[in-house]
GROMACS .gro file of C-alpha atoms in nm:
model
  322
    1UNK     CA    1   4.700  16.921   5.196
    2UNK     CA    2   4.801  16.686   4.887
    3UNK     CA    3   5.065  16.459   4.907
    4UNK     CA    4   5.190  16.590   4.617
    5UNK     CA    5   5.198  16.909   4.783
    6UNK     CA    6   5.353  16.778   5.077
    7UNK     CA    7   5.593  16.619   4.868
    8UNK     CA    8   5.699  16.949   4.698
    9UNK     CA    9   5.763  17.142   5.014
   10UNK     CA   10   5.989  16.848   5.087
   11UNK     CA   11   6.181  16.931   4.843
   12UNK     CA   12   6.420  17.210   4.808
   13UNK     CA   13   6.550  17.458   4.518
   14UNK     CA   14   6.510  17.320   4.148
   15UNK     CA   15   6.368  17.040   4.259
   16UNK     CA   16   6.635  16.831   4.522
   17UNK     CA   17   6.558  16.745   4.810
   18UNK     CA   18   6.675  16.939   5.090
   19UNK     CA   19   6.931  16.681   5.245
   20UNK     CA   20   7.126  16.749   4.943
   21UNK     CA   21   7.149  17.121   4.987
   22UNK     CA   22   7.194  17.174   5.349
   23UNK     CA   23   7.501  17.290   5.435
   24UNK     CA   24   7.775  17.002   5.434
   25UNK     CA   25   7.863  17.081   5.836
   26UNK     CA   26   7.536  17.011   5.890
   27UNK     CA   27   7.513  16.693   5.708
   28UNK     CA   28   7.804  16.579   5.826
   29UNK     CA   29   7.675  16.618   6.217
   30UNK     CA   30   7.390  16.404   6.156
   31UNK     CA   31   7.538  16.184   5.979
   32UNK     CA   32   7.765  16.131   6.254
   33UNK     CA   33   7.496  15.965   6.467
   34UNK     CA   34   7.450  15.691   6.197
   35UNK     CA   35   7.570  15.373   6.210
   36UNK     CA   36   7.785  15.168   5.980
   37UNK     CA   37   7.506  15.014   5.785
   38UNK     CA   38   7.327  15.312   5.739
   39UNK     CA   39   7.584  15.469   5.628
   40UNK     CA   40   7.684  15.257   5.352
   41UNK     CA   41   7.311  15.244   5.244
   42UNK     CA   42   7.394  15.650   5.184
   43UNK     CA   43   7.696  15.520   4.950
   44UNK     CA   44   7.389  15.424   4.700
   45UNK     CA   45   7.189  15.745   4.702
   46UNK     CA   46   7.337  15.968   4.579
   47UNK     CA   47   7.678  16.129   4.418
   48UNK     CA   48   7.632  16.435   4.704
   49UNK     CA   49   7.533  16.238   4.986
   50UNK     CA   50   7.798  15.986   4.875
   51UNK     CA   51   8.093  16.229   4.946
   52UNK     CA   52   7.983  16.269   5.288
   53UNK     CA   53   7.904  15.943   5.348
   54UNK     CA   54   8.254  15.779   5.242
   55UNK     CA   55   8.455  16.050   5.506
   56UNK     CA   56   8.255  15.889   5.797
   57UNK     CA   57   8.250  15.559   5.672
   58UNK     CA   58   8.657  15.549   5.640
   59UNK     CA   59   8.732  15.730   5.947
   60UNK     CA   60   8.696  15.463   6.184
   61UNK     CA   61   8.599  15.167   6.028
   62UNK     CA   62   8.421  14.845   6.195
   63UNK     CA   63   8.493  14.519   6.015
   64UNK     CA   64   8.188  14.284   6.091
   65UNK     CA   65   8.454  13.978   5.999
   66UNK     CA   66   8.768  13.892   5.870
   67UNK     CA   67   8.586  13.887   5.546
   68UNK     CA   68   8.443  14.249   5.587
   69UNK     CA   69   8.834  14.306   5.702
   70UNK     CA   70   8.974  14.150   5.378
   71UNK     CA   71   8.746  14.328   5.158
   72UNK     CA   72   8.892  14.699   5.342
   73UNK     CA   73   9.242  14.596   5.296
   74UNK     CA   74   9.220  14.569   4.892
   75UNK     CA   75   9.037  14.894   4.898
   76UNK     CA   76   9.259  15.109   5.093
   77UNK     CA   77   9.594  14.944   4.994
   78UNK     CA   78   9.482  15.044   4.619
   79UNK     CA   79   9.304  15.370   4.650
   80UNK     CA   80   9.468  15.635   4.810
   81UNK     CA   81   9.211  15.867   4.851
   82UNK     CA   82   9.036  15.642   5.045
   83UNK     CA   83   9.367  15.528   5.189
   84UNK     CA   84   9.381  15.895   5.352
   85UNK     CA   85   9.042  15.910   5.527
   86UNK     CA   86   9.108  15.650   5.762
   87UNK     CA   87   9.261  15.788   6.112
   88UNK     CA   88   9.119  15.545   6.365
   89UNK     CA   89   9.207  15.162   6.270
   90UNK     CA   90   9.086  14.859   6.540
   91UNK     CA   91   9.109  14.565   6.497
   92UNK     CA   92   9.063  14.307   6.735
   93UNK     CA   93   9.130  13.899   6.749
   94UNK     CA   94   8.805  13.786   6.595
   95UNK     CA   95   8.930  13.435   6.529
   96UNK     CA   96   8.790  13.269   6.174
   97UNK     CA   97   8.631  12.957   6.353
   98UNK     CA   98   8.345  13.234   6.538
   99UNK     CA   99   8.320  13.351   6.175
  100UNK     CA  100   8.306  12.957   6.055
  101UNK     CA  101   8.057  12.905   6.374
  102UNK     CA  102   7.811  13.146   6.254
  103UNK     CA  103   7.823  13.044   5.869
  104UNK     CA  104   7.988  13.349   5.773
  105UNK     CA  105   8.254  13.339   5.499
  106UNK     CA  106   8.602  13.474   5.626
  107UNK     CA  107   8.929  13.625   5.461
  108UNK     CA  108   9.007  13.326   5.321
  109UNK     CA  109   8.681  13.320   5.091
  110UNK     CA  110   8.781  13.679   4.984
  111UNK     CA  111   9.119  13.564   4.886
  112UNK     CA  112   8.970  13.298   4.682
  113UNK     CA  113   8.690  13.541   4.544
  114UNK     CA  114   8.773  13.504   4.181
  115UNK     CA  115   8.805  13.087   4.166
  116UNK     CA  116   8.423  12.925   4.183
  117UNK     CA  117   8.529  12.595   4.375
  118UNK     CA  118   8.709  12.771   4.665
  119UNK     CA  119   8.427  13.173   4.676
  120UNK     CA  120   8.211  13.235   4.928
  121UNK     CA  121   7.846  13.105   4.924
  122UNK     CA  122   7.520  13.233   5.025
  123UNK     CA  123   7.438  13.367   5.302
  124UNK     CA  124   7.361  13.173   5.621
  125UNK     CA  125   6.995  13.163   5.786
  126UNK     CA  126   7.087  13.069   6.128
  127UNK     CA  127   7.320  13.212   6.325
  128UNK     CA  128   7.487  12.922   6.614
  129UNK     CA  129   7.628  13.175   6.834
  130UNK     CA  130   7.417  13.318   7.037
  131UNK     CA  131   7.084  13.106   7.086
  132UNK     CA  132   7.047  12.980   6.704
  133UNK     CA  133   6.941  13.319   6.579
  134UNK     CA  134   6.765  13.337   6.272
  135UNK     CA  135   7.005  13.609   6.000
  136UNK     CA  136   6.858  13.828   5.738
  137UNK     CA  137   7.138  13.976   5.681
  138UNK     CA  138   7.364  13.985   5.360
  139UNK     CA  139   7.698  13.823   5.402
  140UNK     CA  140   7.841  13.570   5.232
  141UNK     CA  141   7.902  13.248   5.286
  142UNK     CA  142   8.094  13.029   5.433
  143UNK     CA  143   8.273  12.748   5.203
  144UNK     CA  144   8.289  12.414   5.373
  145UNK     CA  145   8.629  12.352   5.191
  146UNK     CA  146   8.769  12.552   5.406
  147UNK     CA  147   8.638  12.458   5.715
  148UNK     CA  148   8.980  12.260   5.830
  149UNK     CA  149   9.229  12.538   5.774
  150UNK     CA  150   9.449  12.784   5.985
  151UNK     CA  151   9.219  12.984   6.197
  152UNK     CA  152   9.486  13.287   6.223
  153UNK     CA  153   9.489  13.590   6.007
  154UNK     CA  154   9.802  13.644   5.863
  155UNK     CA  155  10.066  13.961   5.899
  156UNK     CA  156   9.985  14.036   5.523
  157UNK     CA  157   9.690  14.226   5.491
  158UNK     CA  158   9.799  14.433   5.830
  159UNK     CA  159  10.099  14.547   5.721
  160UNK     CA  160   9.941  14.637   5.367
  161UNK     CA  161   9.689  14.885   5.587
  162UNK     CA  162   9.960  15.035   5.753
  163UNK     CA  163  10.153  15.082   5.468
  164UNK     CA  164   9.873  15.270   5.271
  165UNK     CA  165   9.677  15.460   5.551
  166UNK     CA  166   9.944  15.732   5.650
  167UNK     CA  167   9.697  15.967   5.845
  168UNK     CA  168   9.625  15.714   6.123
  169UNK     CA  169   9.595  15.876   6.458
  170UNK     CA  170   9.452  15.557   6.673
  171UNK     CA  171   9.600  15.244   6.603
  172UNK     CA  172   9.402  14.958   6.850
  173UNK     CA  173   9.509  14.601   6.776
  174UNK     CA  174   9.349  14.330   6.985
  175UNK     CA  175   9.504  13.944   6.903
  176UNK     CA  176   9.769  13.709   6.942
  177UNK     CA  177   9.669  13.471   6.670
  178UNK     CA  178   9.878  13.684   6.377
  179UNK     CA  179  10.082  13.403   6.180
  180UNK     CA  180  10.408  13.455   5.970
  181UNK     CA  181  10.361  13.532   5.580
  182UNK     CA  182  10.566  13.505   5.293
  183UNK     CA  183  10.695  13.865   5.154
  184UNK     CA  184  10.774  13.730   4.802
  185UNK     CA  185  11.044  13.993   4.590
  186UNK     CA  186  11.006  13.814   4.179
  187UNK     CA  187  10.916  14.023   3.866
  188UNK     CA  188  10.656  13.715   3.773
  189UNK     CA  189  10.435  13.863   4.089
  190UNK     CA  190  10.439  14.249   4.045
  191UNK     CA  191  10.284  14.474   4.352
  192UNK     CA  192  10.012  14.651   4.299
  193UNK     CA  193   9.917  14.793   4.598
  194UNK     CA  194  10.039  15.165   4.768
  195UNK     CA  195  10.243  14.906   5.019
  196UNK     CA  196  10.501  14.796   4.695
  197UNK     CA  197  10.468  14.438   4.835
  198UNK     CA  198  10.324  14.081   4.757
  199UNK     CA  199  10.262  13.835   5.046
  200UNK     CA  200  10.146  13.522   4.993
  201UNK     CA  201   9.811  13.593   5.136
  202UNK     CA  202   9.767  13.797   4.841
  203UNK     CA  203   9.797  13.542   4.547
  204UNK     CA  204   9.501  13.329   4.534
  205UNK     CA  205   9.715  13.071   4.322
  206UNK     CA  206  10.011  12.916   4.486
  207UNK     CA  207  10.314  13.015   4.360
  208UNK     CA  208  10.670  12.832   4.268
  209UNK     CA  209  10.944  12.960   4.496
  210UNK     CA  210  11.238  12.815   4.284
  211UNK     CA  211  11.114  13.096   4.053
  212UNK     CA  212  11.047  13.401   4.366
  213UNK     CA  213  11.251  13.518   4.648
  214UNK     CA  214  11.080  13.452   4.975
  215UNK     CA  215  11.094  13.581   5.310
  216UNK     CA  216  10.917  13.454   5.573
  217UNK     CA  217  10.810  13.747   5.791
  218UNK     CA  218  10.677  13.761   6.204
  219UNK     CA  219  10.402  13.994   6.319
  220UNK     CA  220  10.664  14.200   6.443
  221UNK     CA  221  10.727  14.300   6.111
  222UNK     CA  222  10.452  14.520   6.116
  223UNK     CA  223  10.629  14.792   6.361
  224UNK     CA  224  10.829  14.855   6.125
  225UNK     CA  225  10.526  15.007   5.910
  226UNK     CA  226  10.347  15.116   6.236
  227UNK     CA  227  10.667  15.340   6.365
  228UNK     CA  228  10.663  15.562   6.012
  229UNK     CA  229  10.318  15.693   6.109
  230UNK     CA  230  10.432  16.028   6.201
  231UNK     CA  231  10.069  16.128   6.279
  232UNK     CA  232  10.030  15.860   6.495
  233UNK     CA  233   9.869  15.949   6.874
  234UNK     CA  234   9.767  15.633   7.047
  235UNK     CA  235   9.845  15.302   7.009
  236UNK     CA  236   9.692  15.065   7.193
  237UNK     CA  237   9.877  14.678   7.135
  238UNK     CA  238   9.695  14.439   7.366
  239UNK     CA  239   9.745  14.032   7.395
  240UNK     CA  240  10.025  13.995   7.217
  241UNK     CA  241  10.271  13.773   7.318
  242UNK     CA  242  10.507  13.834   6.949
  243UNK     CA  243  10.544  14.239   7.080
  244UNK     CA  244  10.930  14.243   7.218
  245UNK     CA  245  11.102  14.536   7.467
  246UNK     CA  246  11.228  14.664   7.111
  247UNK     CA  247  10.948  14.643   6.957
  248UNK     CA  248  10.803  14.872   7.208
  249UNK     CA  249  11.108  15.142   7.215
  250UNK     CA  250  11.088  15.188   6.830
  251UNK     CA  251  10.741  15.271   6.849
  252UNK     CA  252  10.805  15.518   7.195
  253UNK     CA  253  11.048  15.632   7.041
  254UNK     CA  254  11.009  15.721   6.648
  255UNK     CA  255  10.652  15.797   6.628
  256UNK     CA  256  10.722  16.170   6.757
  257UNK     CA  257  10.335  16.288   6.820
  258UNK     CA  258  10.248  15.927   7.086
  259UNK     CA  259  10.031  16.072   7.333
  260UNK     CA  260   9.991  15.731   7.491
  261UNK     CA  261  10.017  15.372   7.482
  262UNK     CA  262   9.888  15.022   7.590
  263UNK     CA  263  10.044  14.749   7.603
  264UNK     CA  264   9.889  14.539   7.871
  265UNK     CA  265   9.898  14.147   7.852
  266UNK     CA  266  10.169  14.140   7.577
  267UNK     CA  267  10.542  14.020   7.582
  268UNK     CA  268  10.678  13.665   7.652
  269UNK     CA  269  10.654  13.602   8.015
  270UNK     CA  270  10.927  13.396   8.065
  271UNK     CA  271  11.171  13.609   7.775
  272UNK     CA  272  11.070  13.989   7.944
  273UNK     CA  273  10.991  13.968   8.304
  274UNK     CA  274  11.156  14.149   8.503
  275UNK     CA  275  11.139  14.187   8.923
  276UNK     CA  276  10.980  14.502   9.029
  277UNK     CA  277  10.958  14.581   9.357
  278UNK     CA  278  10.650  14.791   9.479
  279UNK     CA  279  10.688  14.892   9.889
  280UNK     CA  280  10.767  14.573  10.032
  281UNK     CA  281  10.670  14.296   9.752
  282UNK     CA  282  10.865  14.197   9.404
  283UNK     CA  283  10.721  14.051   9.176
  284UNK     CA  284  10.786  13.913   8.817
  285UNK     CA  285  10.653  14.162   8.571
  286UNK     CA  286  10.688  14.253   8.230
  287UNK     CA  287  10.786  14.659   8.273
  288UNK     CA  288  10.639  14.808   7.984
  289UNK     CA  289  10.307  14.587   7.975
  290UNK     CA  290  10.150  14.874   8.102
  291UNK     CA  291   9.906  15.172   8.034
  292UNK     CA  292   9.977  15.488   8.050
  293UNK     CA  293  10.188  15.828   7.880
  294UNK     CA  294  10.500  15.798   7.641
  295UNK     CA  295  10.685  15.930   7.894
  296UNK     CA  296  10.579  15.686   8.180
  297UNK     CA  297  10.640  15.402   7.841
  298UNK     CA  298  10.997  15.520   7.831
  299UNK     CA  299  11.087  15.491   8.188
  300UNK     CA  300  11.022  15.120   8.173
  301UNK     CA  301  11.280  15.111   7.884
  302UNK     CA  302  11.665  15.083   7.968
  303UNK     CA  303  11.785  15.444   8.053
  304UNK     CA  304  12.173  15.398   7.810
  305UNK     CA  305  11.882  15.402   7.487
  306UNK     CA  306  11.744  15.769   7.625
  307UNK     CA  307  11.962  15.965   7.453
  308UNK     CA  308  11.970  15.825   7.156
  309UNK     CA  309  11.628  15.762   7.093
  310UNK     CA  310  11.556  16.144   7.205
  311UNK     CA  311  11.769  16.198   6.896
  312UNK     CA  312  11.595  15.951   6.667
  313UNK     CA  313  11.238  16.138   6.822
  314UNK     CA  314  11.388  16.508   6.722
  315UNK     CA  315  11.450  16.366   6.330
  316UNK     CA  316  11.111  16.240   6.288
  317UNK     CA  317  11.008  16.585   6.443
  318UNK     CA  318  11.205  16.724   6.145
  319UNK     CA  319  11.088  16.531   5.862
  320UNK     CA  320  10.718  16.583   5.971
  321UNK     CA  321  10.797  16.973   5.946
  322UNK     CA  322  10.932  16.925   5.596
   0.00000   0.00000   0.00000
């Protein structure tokens, strides 16, 4: 046989191959064995393939670094579409010095994308953690003008993914290191993005506050974001120390389809302990630091903010009916 022959029984009707006219179920289960990479590389193939590559690609994203992370937050918090196909977000506390370490360009790069002096650069060729490995890969950059900065991401670019992606179902964040940003509120810096807000992790050019309002907002600004996911089923808040007792009974409490939660090694030690006594020991523990169903959540919680939580739970019920 020819291998133009071969070729042609390759390929399907009118000429296209047969990927592209399988049925889409089928596509999409073997695509679901693909990793990241791969996937994107189906991005570029082809309009057909495209469609159900991107539904894969945004369901439960993997950010390689805070740069990869940046670059997802201006996409989803100005495309809704795209906004919409993510329902499992993770993101754990991959500090910007490992980035730095390895060569690799972080958010800070992104946020400076547009201005020459302060972009990311080319791509590393040696990788210092682990062993001095030798990259191929193709990310950018690290600029050495930044090498002396804040290692923390900040609450920004969070809160601008919550905002935007309302069909989250898994919500896994992994850090401590979140640092306060500045919500700015002036007509000279107009929002573009599905959140209707400007931090200043946004603007790439400082700005002059005698001519904004500025608010200096915690990480625990993001629950108020997190708690109007009315989809949401598991949330999963690990290592961090800025998540409060009411922090934790907004989110039990007014995201009406929690299955379960996690909020092990979070909390203040010395603002939330509490003594529990187990048999005959007592120790100092933080009660709802702990794994496990809403329900078990909500029996760590004070009992007098039951009923009216139950009631704030039954409205949220409501509006997700309407």
């Amino acid at each position: 046989m020819s291998v133009s022959s071969a070729a042609e029984e390759a390929m399907g009707p009118m000429g296209k191959p047969m990927l592209e006219t399988i049925a889409s179920e089928v596509k999409n289960h073997i695509f679901s064995y693909l990793p990241q990479e791969t996937l994107l590389c189906l991005l570029l193939t082809s309009p057909v393939l495209s469609e159900e590559a991107v539904v894969l690609l945004y369901h439960s994203p993997k950010f390689r670094s805070t740069y990869r992370f940046a670059q997802f937050v201006t996409t989803v918090s100005h495309s809704r579409p795209y906004a919409d196909l993510v329902r499992v977000f993770e993101l754990s506390d991959r500090k910007e010095a490992e980035d730095r370490a390895n060569g690799f360009a972080s958010w800070r790069e992104w946020k400076y994308r547009e201005i020459p002096l302060y972009a990311a650069k080319a791509p590393p060729k040696q990788l210092m953690e682990p062993k001095k490995k030798t990259y191929k890969g193709t990310h950018p950059g690290t600029n050495y003008l930044f090498n002396k900065t804040s290692l923390s991401m900040p609450i920004g670019p969070v809160v601008h993914v919550l905002a935007a992606c309302r069909n989250i179902r898994q919500l896994k964040l992994n850090f401590g290191g979140l640092t306060n940003d500045d919500l700015i509120d002036s007509l000279n810096y107009p929002s573009i993005a599905i959140s209707g807000m400007v931090f200043g992790s946004d603007l790439a050019r400082s700005w002059t506050q005698g001519s904004a309002d500025v608010e200096s907002v915690q990480p625990s600004f993001l629950i108020r974001h997190l708690t109007s996911l009315l989809k949401l089923e598991y949330v999963h808040i690990r290592n961090a120390p800025w998540l409060t007792g009411e922090d934790v009974q907004s989110i039990v409490w007014n995201c009406p389809r929690l299955i379960e939660v996690d909020f092990r090694d979070s909390g203040k030690v010395m603002q939330d302990q509490a003594l529990v006594v187990s048999g005959k020991t007592a120790n100092w523990e933080i009660p709802w630091a702990m794994k496990g169903s809403r329900k078990e959540c909500a029996a760590t919680l004070p009992a007098g903010l039951a009923s009216e939580s139950l009631a704030t739970v039954s409205r949220g019920s409501e509006r997700e009916k309407h």
